[in-house]
CSV table of C-alpha atoms and ligand atoms in Angstrom, one decimal:
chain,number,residue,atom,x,y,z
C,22,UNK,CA,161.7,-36.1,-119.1
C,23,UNK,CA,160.6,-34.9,-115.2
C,24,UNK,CA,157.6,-33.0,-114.9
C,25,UNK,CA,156.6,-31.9,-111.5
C,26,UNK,CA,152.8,-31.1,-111.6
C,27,UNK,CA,151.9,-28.1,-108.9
C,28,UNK,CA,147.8,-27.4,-108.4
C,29,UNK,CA,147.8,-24.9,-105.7
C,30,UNK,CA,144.8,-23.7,-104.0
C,31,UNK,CA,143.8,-21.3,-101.0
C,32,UNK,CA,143.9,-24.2,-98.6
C,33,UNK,CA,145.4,-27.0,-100.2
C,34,UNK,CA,148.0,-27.8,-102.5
C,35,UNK,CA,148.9,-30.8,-104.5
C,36,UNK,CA,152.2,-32.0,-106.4
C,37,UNK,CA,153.0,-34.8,-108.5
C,38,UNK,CA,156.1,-35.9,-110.6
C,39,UNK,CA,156.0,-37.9,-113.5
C,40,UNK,CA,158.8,-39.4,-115.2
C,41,UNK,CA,158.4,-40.3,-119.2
C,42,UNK,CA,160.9,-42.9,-119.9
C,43,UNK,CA,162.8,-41.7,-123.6
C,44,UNK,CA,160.1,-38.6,-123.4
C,45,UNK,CA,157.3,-40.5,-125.0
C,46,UNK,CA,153.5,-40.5,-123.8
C,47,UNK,CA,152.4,-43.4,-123.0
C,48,UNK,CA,149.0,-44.6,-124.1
C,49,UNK,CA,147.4,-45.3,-120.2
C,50,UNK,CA,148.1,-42.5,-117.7
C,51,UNK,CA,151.1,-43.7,-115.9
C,52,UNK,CA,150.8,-43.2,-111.9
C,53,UNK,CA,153.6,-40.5,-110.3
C,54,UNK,CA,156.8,-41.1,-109.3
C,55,UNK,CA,155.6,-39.2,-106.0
C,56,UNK,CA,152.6,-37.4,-104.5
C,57,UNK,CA,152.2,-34.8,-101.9
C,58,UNK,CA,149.6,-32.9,-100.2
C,59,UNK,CA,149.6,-30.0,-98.2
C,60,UNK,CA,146.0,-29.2,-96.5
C,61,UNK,CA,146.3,-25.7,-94.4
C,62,UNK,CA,142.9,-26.3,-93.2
C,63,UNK,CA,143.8,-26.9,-89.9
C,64,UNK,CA,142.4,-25.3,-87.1
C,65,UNK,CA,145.6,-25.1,-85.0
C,66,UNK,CA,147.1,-23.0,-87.7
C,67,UNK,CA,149.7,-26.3,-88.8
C,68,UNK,CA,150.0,-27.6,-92.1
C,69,UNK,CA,149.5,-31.2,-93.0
C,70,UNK,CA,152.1,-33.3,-95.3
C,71,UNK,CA,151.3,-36.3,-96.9
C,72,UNK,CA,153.6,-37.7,-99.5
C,73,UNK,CA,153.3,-41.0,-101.5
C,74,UNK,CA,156.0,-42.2,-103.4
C,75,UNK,CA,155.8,-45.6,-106.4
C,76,UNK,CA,156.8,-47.7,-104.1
C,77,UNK,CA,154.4,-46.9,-101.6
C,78,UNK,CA,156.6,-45.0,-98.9
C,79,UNK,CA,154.5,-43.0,-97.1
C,80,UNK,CA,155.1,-39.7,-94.8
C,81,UNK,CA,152.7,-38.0,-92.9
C,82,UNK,CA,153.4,-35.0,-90.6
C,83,UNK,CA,151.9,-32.3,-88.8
C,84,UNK,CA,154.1,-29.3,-88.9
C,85,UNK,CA,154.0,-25.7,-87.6
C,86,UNK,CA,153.5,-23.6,-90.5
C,87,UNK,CA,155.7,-20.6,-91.1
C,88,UNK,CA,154.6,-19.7,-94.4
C,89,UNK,CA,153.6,-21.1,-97.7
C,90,UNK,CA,156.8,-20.7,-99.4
C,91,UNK,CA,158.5,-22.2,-96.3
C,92,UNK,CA,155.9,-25.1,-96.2
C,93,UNK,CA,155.4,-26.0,-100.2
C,94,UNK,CA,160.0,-26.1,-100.2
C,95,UNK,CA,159.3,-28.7,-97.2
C,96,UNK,CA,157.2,-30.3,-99.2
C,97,UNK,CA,159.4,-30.6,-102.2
C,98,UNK,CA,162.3,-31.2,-100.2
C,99,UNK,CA,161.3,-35.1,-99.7
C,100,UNK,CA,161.2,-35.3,-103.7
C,101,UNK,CA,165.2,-35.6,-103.3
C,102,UNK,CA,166.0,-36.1,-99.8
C,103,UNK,CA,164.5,-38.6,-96.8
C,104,UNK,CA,162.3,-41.8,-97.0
C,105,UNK,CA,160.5,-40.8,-99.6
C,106,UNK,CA,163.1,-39.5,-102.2
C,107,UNK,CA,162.3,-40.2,-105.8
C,108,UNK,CA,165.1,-38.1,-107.7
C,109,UNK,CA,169.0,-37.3,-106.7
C,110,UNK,CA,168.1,-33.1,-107.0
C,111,UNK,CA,166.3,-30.7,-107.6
C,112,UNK,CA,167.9,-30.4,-111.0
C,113,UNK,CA,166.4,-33.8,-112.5
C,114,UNK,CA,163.2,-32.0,-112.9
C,115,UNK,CA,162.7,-30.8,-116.6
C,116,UNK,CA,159.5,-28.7,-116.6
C,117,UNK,CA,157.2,-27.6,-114.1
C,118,UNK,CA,152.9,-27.5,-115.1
C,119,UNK,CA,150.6,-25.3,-113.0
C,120,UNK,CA,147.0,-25.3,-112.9
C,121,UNK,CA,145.9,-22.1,-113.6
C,122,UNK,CA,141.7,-21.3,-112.8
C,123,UNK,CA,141.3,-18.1,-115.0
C,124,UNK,CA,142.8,-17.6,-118.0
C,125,UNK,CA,140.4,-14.7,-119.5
C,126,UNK,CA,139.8,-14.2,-122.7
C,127,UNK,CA,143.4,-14.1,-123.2
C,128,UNK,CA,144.4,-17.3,-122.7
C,129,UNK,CA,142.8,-19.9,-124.9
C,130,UNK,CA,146.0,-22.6,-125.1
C,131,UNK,CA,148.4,-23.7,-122.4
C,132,UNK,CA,151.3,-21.0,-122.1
C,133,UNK,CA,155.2,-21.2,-121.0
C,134,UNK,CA,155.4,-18.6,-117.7
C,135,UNK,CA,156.7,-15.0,-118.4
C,136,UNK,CA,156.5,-12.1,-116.2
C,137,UNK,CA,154.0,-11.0,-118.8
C,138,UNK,CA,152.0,-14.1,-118.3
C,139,UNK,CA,152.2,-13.4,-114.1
C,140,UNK,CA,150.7,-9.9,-114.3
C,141,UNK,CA,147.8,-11.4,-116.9
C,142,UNK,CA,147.3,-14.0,-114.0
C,143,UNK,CA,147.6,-11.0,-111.2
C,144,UNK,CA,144.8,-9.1,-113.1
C,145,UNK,CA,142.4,-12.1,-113.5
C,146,UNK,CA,142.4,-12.2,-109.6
C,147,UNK,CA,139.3,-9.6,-110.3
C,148,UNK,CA,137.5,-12.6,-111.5
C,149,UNK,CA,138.8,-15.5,-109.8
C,150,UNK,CA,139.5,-13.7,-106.4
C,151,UNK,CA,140.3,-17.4,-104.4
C,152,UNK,CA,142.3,-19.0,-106.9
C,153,UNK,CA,144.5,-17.3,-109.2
C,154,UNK,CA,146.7,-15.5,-106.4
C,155,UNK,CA,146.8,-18.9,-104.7
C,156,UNK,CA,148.3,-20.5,-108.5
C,157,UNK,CA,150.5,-17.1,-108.6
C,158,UNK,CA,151.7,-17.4,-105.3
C,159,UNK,CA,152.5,-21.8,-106.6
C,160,UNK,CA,154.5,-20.3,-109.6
C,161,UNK,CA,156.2,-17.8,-107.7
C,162,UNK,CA,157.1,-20.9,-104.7
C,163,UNK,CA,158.8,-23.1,-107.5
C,164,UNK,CA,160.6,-20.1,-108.8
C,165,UNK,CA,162.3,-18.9,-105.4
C,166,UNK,CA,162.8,-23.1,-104.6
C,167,UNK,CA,164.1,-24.0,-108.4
C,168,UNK,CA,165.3,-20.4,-109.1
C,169,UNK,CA,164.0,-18.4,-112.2
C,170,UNK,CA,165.3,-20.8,-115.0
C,171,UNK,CA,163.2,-23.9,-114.5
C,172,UNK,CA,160.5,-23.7,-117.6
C,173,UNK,CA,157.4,-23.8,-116.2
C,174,UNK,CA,153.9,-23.9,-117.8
C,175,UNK,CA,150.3,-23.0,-117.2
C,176,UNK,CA,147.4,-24.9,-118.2
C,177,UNK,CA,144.3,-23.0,-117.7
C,178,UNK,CA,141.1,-24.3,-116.4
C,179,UNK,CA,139.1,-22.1,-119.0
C,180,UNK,CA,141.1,-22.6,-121.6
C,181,UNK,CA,139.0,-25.9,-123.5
C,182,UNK,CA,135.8,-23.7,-123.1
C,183,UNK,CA,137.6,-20.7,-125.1
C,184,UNK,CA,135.9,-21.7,-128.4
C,185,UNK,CA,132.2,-21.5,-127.0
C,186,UNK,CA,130.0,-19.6,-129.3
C,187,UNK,CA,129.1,-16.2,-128.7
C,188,UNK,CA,125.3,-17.0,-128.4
C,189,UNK,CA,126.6,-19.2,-125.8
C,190,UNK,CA,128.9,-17.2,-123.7
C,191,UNK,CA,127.1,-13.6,-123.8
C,192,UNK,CA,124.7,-13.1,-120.7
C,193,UNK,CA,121.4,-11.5,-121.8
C,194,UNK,CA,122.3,-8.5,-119.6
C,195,UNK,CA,123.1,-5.1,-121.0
C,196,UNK,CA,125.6,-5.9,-123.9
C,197,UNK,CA,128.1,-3.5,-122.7
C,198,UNK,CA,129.3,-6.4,-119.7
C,199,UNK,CA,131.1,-7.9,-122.6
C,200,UNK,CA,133.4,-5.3,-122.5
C,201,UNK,CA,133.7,-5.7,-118.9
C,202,UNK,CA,134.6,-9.2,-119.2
C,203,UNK,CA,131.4,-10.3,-118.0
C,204,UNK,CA,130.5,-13.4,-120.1
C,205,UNK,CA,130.3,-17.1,-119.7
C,206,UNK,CA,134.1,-19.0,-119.3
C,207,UNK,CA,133.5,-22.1,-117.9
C,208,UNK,CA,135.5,-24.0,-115.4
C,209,UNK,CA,136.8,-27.6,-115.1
C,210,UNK,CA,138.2,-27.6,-118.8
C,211,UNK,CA,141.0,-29.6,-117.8
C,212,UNK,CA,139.2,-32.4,-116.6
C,213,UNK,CA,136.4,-32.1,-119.0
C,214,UNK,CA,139.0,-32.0,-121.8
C,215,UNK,CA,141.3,-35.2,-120.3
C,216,UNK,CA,137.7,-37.1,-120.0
C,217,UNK,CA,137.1,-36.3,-123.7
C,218,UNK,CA,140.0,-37.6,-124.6
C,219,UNK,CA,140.0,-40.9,-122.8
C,220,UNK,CA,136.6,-41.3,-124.0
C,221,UNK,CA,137.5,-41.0,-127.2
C,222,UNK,CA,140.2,-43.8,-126.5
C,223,UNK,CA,138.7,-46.4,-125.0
C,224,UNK,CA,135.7,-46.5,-127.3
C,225,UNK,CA,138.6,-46.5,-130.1
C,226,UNK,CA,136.6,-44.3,-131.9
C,227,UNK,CA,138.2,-40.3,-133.4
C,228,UNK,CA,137.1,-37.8,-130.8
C,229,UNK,CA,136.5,-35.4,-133.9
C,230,UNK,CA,133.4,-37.9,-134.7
C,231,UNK,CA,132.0,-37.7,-131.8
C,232,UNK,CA,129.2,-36.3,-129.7
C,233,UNK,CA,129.7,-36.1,-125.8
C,234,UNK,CA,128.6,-34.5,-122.9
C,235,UNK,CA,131.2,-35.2,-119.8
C,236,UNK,CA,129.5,-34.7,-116.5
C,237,UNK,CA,132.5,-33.5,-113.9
C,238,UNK,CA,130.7,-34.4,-110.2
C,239,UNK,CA,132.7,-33.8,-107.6
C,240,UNK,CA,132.8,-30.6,-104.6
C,241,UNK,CA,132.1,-29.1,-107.7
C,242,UNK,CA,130.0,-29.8,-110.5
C,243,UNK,CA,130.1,-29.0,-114.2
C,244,UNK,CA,128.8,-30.4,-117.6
C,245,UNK,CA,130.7,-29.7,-121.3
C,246,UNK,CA,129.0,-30.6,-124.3
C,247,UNK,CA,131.8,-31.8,-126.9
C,248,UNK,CA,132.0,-31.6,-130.2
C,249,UNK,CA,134.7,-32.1,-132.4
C,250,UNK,CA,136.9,-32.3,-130.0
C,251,UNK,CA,135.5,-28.9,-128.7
C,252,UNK,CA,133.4,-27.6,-125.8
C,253,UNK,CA,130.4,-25.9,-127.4
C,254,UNK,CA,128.1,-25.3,-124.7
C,255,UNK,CA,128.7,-25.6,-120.7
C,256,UNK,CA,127.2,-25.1,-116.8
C,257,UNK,CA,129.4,-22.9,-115.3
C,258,UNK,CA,129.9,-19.1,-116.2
C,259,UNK,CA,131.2,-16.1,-115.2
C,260,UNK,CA,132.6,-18.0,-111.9
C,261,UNK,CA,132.0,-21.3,-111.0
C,262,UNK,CA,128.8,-21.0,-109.3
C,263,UNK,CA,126.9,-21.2,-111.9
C,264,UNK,CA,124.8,-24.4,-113.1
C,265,UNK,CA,124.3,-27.7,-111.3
C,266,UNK,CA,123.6,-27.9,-107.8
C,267,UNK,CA,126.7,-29.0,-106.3
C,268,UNK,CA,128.1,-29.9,-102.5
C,269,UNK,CA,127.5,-26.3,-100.7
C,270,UNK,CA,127.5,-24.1,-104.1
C,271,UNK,CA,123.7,-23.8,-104.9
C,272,UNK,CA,124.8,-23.4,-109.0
C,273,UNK,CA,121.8,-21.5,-111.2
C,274,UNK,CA,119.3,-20.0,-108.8
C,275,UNK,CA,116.9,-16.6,-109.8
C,276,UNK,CA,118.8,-13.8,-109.4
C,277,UNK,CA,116.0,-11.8,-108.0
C,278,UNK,CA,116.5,-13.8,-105.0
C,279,UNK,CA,119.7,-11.8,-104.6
C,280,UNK,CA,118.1,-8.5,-104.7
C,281,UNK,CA,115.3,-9.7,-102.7
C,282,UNK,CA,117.6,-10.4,-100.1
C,283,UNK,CA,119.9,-7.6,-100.7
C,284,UNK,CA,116.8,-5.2,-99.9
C,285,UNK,CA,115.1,-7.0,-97.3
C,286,UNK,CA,117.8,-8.8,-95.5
C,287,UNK,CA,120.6,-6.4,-95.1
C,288,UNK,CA,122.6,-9.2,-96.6
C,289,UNK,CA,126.1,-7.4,-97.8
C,290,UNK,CA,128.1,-9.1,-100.4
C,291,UNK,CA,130.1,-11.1,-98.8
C,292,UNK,CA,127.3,-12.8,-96.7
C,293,UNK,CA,125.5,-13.5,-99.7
C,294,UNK,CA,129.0,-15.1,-101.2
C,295,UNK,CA,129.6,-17.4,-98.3
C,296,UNK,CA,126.0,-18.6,-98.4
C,297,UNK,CA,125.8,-19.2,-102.3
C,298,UNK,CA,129.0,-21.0,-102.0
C,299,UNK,CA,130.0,-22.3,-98.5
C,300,UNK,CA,126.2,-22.3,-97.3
C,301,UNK,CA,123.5,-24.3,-100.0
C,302,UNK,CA,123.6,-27.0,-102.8
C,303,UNK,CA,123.8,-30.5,-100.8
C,304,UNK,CA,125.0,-28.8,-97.9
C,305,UNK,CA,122.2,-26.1,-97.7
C,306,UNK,CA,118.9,-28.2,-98.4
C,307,UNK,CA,120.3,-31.4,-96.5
C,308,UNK,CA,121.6,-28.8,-93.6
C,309,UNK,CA,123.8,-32.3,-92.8
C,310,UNK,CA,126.7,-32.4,-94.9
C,311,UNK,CA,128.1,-31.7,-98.6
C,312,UNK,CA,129.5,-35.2,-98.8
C,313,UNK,CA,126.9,-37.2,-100.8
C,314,UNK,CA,127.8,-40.5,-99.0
C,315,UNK,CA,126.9,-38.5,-95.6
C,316,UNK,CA,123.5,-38.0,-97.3
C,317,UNK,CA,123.4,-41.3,-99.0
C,318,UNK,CA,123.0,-42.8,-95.7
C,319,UNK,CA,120.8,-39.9,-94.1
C,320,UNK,CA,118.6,-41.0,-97.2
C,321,UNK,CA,118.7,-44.5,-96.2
C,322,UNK,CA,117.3,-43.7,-92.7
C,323,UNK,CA,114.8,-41.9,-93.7
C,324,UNK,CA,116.2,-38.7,-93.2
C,325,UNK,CA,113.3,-36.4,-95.6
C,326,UNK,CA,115.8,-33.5,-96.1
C,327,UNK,CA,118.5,-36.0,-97.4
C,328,UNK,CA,116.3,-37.7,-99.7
C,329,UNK,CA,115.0,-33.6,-100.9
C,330,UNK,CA,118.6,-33.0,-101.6
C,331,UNK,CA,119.3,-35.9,-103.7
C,332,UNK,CA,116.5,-35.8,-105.7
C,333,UNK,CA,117.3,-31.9,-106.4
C,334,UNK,CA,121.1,-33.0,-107.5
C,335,UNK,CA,119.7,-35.8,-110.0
C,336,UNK,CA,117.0,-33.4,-111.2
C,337,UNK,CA,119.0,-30.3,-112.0
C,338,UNK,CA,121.5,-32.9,-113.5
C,339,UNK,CA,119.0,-34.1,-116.0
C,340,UNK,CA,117.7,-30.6,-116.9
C,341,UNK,CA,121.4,-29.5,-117.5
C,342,UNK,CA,122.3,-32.6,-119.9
C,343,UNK,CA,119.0,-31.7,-121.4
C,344,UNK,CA,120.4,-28.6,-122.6
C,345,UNK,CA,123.5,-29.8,-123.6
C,346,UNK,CA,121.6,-32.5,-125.6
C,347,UNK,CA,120.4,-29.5,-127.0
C,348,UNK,CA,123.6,-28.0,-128.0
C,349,UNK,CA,124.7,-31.0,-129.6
C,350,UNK,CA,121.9,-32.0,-131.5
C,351,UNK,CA,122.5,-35.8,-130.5
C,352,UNK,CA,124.7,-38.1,-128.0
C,353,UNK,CA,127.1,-40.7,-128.6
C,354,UNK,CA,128.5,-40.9,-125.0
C,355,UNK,CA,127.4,-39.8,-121.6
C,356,UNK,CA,130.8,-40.0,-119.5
C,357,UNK,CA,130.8,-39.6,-115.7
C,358,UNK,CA,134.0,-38.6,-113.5
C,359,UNK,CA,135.1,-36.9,-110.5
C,360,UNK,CA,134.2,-38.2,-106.7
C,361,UNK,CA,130.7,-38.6,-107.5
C,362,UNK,CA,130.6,-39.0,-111.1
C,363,UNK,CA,133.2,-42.3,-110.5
C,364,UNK,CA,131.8,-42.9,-107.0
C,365,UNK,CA,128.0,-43.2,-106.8
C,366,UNK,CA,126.2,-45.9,-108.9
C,367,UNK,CA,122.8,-44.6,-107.7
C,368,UNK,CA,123.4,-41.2,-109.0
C,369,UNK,CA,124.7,-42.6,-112.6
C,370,UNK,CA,121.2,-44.7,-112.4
C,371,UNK,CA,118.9,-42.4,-111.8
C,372,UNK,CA,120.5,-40.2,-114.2
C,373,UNK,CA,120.4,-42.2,-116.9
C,374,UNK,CA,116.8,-43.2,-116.2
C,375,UNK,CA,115.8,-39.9,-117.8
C,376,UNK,CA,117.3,-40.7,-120.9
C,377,UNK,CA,116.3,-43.9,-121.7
C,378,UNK,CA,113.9,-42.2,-124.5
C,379,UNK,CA,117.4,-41.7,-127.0
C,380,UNK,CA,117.9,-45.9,-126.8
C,381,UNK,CA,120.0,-44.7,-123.4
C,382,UNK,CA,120.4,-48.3,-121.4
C,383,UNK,CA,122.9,-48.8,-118.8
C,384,UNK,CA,124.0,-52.1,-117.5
C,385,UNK,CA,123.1,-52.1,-114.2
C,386,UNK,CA,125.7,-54.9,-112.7
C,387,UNK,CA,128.3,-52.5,-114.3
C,388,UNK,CA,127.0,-49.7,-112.7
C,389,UNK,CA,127.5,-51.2,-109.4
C,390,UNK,CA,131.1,-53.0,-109.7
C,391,UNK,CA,132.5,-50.0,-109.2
C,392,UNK,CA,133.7,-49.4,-112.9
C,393,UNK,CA,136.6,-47.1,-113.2
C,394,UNK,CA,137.8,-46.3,-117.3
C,395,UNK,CA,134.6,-48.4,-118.6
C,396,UNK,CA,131.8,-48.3,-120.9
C,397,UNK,CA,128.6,-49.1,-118.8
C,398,UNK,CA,126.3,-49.4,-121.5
C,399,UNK,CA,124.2,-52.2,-122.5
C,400,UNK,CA,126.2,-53.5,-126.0
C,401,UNK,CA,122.9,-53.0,-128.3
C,402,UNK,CA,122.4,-49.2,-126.4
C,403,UNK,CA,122.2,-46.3,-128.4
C,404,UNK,CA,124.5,-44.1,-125.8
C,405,UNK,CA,127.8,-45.1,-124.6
C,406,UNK,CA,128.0,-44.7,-121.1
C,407,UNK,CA,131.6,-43.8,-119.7
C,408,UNK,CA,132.9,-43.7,-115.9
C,409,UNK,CA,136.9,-42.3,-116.1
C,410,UNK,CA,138.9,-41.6,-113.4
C,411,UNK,CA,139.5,-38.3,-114.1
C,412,UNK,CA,143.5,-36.8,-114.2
C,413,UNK,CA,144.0,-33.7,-114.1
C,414,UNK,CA,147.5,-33.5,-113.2
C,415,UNK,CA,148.4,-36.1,-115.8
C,416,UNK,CA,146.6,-34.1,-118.7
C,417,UNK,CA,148.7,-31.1,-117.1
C,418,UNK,CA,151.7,-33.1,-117.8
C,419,UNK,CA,150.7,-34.1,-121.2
C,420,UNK,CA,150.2,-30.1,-121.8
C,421,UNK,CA,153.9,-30.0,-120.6
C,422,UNK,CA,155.4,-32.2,-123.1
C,423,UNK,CA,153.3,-30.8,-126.0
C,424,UNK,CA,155.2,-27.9,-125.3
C,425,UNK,CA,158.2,-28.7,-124.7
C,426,UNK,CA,158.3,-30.5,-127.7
C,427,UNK,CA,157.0,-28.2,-130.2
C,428,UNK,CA,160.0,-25.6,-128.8
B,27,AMP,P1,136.1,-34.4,-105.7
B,27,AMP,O1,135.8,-32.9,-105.6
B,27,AMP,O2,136.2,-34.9,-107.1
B,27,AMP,O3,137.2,-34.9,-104.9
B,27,AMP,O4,134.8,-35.1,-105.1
B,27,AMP,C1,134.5,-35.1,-103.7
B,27,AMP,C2,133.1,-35.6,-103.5
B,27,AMP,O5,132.8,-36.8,-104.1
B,27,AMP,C3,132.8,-35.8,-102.0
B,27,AMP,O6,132.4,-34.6,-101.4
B,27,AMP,C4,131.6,-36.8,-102.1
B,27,AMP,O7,130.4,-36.0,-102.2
B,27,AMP,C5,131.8,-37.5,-103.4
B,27,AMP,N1,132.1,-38.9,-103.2
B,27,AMP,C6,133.4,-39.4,-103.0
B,27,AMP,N2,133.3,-40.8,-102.9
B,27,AMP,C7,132.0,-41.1,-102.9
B,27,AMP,C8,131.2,-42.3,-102.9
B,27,AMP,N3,131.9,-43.5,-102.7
B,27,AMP,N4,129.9,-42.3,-103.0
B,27,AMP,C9,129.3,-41.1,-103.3
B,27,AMP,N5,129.9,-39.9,-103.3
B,27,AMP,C10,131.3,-39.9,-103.2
């Protein structure tokens, strides 16, 4: 079976393809058949291509863009034709998984693509105004480029959160926003989910047994506390600003700073937008970059700010596993992932340095030999402590098959 993988964003867009030899899951995520990349970031209004195929051919171009559609069936086009073909057509390709940000309240479970599903996806745009026209408009490239038969499915980044408890997902506002929609979702669900998982499999333990709080670090951060295989409690909310500081969102701040500045600033609502999201977290207090290593080595030169900023990010961490702790009424593994989460050994440390009161003890020469799918943890510690390479598009594909084969 051929699953093509498509997470499409405002300015980016990734693909993958996976083959499953005699349709079986294997037990380690297996790496693509072929990769590409599309960044519209570019100043001089051209896309960038990257593709990667198994056997390491590699294309990179620069291109004019003419329009997404135009630029994502360029993309696809070197899946079956050029240096980097992987597959004879277009027709080899079974399924098709989308990432999908919002799913609502509606969607709690991966779904097969109907026009029904679209419009639902349209009308989330009110909450996730960057995102779910960008996945629409993905869905709506592989339809016009496969044509309208191709089975394609959306996973939804919400969707592992949809079982949080009411106590947990109402706002203590007026009780009437729940009606609006206006509640806590959570974000990152996919990965949080896919780390659960693997957790679960390379302590060989049953994930319905266990206690675990998955800390996702990346651009964007997020915590899930898991529990029978469940995500009770969370960081982010109604959008995914809320909750740890993160590299230019400033996550959980006092809301009456927003009305302070609302009356006393003249802030309107989109200034206020692009400085709680494009303006603060490492970003905003380091005023250098949102790229921890950029303020890794800041820190290391002495730079105050840098050091401010770091300390902020570990702090806020601790508090928000604190609370999860909290939710779960006790730990059995702490598991880090995502660019940071994988990448930084000083951020695991001084993390776990605040929990070393639960029997928490991390093995410090693991920590630093860049452990990727590992337990960390001392053997006689009471906490498991878990860096996985988190893989989105692979759990997307796994999504893909469960469906496939329960139709
Ligand atoms: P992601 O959103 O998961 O791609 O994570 C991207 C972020 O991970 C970057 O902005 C960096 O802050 C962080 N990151 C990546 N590599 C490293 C590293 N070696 N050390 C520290 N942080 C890293």
């Amino acid at each position: 079976m051929k699953i093509l993988v498509l997470n499409a964003g405002s300015s980016s867009q990734k693909s993958c393809l996976y083959d499953l030899k005699e349709n079986t899951l294997p037990a380690d995520p297996p790496e693509p058949l072929w990769e590409a990349q599309i960044d519209w970031t570019h100043q001089d209004g051209c896309a960038k291509l990257k593709v990667k195929t198994f056997q390491d051919q590699v294309l990179q171009e620069t291109c004019p863009s003419d329009s997404k559609l135009a630029d994502t069936l360029k993309m696809l086009q070197t899946l079956w034709s050029g240096t980097t073909q992987a597959i004879e057509n277009s027709q080899e390709i079974d399924i098709v998984g989308h990432r999908v940000v919002h799913g609502g309240e509606i969607y709690r479970e991966s779904t097969w693509i109907t026009a029904e599903v679209k419009t639902a996806i349209a009308n989330l745009a009110a909450f996730a105004p960057v995102h779910n026209p960008a996945n629409l408009e993905g869905i709506e490239a592989i339809e016009n480029i496969l044509g309208n038969n191709i089975p394609q499915v959306a996973v939804f980044d919400t969707a592992f959160h949809a079982h949080l408890p009411p106590a947990v997902y109402t706002y203590p506002g007026p009780y009437e926003w729940l009606s609006q929609g206006i509640r806590r979702y959570g974000f990152h669900g996919i990965s949080h989910q896919y780390c659960a998982q693997r957790a679960a499999q390379l302590l060989d333990r049953d994930l319905n047994a266990l206690k675990l709080i998955t800390c996702h670090l990346g651009n964007g951060c997020s915590l899930a506390a898991i529990r029978d295989g469940r995500s009770i409690d969370t960081t982010m909310g109604f959008t995914p600003l809320e909750g740890l500081m993160m590299g230019s969102r400033s996550g959980s701040v006092d809301p009456g700073i927003l009305i302070h500045l609302l009356r006393h600033s003249d802030y309107t609502a989109d200034q206020l937008d692009r400085v709680l999201n494009h303006r603060s977290g490492l970003l905003g207090i380091s005023g250098l970059s949102n790229d921890l290593r950029q303020i890794m080595v800041a820190m290391e030169q002495g730079n105050d700010r840098a050091k401010l900023a770091f300390d902020m990010f570990v702090h806020r961490l601790r508090a928000q596993i604190g609370a999860m702790l909290s939710s779960l009424g006790g730990l059995d593994g702490l598991v880090f992932t995502a660019g940071i989460g994988e990448n930084s050994a000083a951020v695991r440390a001084a993390t776990c340095e605040g929990f070393e009161f639960l029997g928490l003890s991390l093995d410090l020469s693991q920590n630093n030999a860049l452990p990727i799918d590992r337990d960390i943890a001392h053997l006689d510690s009471k906490v498991r402590v878990l860096v996985i390479h988190t893989q989105e598009d692979w759990a997307i594909a796994q999504e893909c098959h469960k469906m496939a084969s329960r139709s």
